Amino acid sequence: MKRRTFLTSAVALTTAACTSRPRLNVYNWSDYVAPDTVAKFERETGIRVRYGTYESNNEMLAKVAGGNSGWDVVFPSAEYIGPMRDLGLLQPLRHEWLHNLDALDSYFRFPPWDADLRWSIPYMHGVTGIAYQRTLPTVDSWSALWDARLAGKITMLDDPPEVLGACLKLLGYSVNSREPDQLRQAQRAAVEQKRLLRAYLNAEARDQLVAGDIAAAQAWAVTAGQAIASAPERLAFAFPREGFARFADTMAILRESRRIEAAHRFIDYLLRAEVSAAIVQATQTATANAAALRLLPEATRENPVLYPSRETLARGEWFEPQPAALQRLRDRLWTEIKSS
Ligand code: SPD
């Protein structure tokens, strides 16, 4: 075969392969789908998925902020939706392609951060509290994470709003405080705490809790729930009496995406009650999907770490986006905490 003919055939073959097998790039938190969720979607739709995971909003944002990351679908926490939209990073959603929207719990159908779900679809939710070893005396306050007797066996989340939020709550303030003086007091509490810390950890805290290397950890309910499921006799979760943050992680499509239809198909697939229920069973998360919840066994629906009572939840606060100047102050305080 002549070189020119060969090249033409190779290009034709490659083009055929690309057009016959559409692709989608999905970037999600770790442990947020069941082991077979993506493979089943690929089999059902013929869409090939490149699936990557991250451990924090900042990690995701750092990748996608430039607008040419190559990812299509991401899972930002609720308070990141407004800022990401304002930075032009998000694609408006086409509800006519989302046939399973009615599966959502009525609260999450009209959430305060994106009331008409124009930019994001709620996926999972939870609270941030304290995962701890049952051998400790009563843990019911953020002050447990400042207990010098636990030095070297305490971890905090590697997440600026969460750490500042816990410090603000310890001091009796809102996690969303916009008072520079309160934020500076919170920073001092974080710096003072640092000498007691083993590390700032997100998902990695789970295995260390199970192994007994961590005595008490600031943890997302989902991570704590997974750890507790592995060692229920040894681990427990506290909703601190001073109050705590609530989080909702959402599904969104990046403005840079050239695979908008496939991206909507993936989101709609995750909204399907059976798919969502299987994810919740496999990952021990709290879902925003009411239809999925109805399919789950009572023990899952009534897991008090994932689905606490209305009274307990009333002590929580959703994170809110911050005005730009205060966000810059918070970023600076966090950098100083990390480098102190
Ligand atoms: N492994 C999944 C953990 C998801 C936690 N999201 C929490 C966001 C808090 N702002």
PDB file of C-alpha atoms and ligand atoms in Angstrom, residues 29-32 54-55 57 77-80 128 157 159 161-162 203 206 220 222-223 226 246-249 285 319, ligand 1:
ATOM      1  CA  TRP A  29     -15.419  12.804  44.246  1.00  0.00           C
ATOM      2  CA  SER A  30     -13.889   9.459  45.216  1.00  0.00           C
ATOM      3  CA  ASP A  31     -16.324   6.741  46.376  1.00  0.00           C
ATOM      4  CA  TYR A  32     -19.326   8.482  44.848  1.00  0.00           C
ATOM      5  CA  TYR A  54     -10.800  14.079  43.316  1.00  0.00           C
ATOM      6  CA  GLU A  55     -10.830  14.670  47.064  1.00  0.00           C
ATOM      7  CA  ASN A  57     -13.521  21.161  45.603  1.00  0.00           C
ATOM      8  CA  SER A  77     -20.427  21.379  46.230  1.00  0.00           C
ATOM      9  CA  ALA A  78     -23.419  23.708  46.310  1.00  0.00           C
ATOM     10  CA  GLU A  79     -21.565  26.831  47.418  1.00  0.00           C
ATOM     11  CA  TYR A  80     -19.241  26.547  44.399  1.00  0.00           C
ATOM     12  CA  THR A 128     -19.613  17.707  58.704  1.00  0.00           C
ATOM     13  CA  LEU A 157     -10.333  18.110  56.742  1.00  0.00           C
ATOM     14  CA  ASP A 159     -10.654  21.956  53.080  1.00  0.00           C
ATOM     15  CA  PRO A 161     -14.255  26.417  54.404  1.00  0.00           C
ATOM     16  CA  GLU A 162     -14.576  23.293  56.559  1.00  0.00           C
ATOM     17  CA  ALA A 203     -11.099  10.495  52.376  1.00  0.00           C
ATOM     18  CA  ARG A 206     -11.422   6.649  56.802  1.00  0.00           C
ATOM     19  CA  TRP A 220     -17.904  14.347  56.290  1.00  0.00           C
ATOM     20  CA  VAL A 222     -20.222   9.981  54.239  1.00  0.00           C
ATOM     21  CA  THR A 223     -16.574   9.260  55.114  1.00  0.00           C
ATOM     22  CA  GLN A 226     -18.013   4.300  55.588  1.00  0.00           C
ATOM     23  CA  ARG A 246     -24.178  20.858  55.901  1.00  0.00           C
ATOM     24  CA  PHE A 247     -23.019  20.094  52.388  1.00  0.00           C
ATOM     25  CA  ALA A 248     -24.669  19.168  49.117  1.00  0.00           C
ATOM     26  CA  ASP A 249     -22.601  17.900  46.198  1.00  0.00           C
ATOM     27  CA  THR A 285     -23.887   8.087  51.106  1.00  0.00           C
ATOM     28  CA  PHE A 319     -22.206  26.791  53.258  1.00  0.00           C
TER      29      PHE A 319
HETATM   30  N1  SPD B   1     -16.014  10.756  49.128  1.00  0.00           N
HETATM   31  C1  SPD B   1     -16.968  11.776  48.866  1.00  0.00           C
HETATM   32  C2  SPD B   1     -16.866  12.920  49.819  1.00  0.00           C
HETATM   33  C3  SPD B   1     -17.705  14.055  49.389  1.00  0.00           C
HETATM   34  C4  SPD B   1     -17.665  15.152  50.335  1.00  0.00           C
HETATM   35  N2  SPD B   1     -18.120  16.343  49.847  1.00  0.00           N
HETATM   36  C5  SPD B   1     -18.119  17.304  50.845  1.00  0.00           C
HETATM   37  C6  SPD B   1     -18.087  18.687  50.399  1.00  0.00           C
HETATM   38  C7  SPD B   1     -17.964  19.627  51.540  1.00  0.00           C
HETATM   39  N3  SPD B   1     -17.896  20.991  51.191  1.00  0.00           N
END
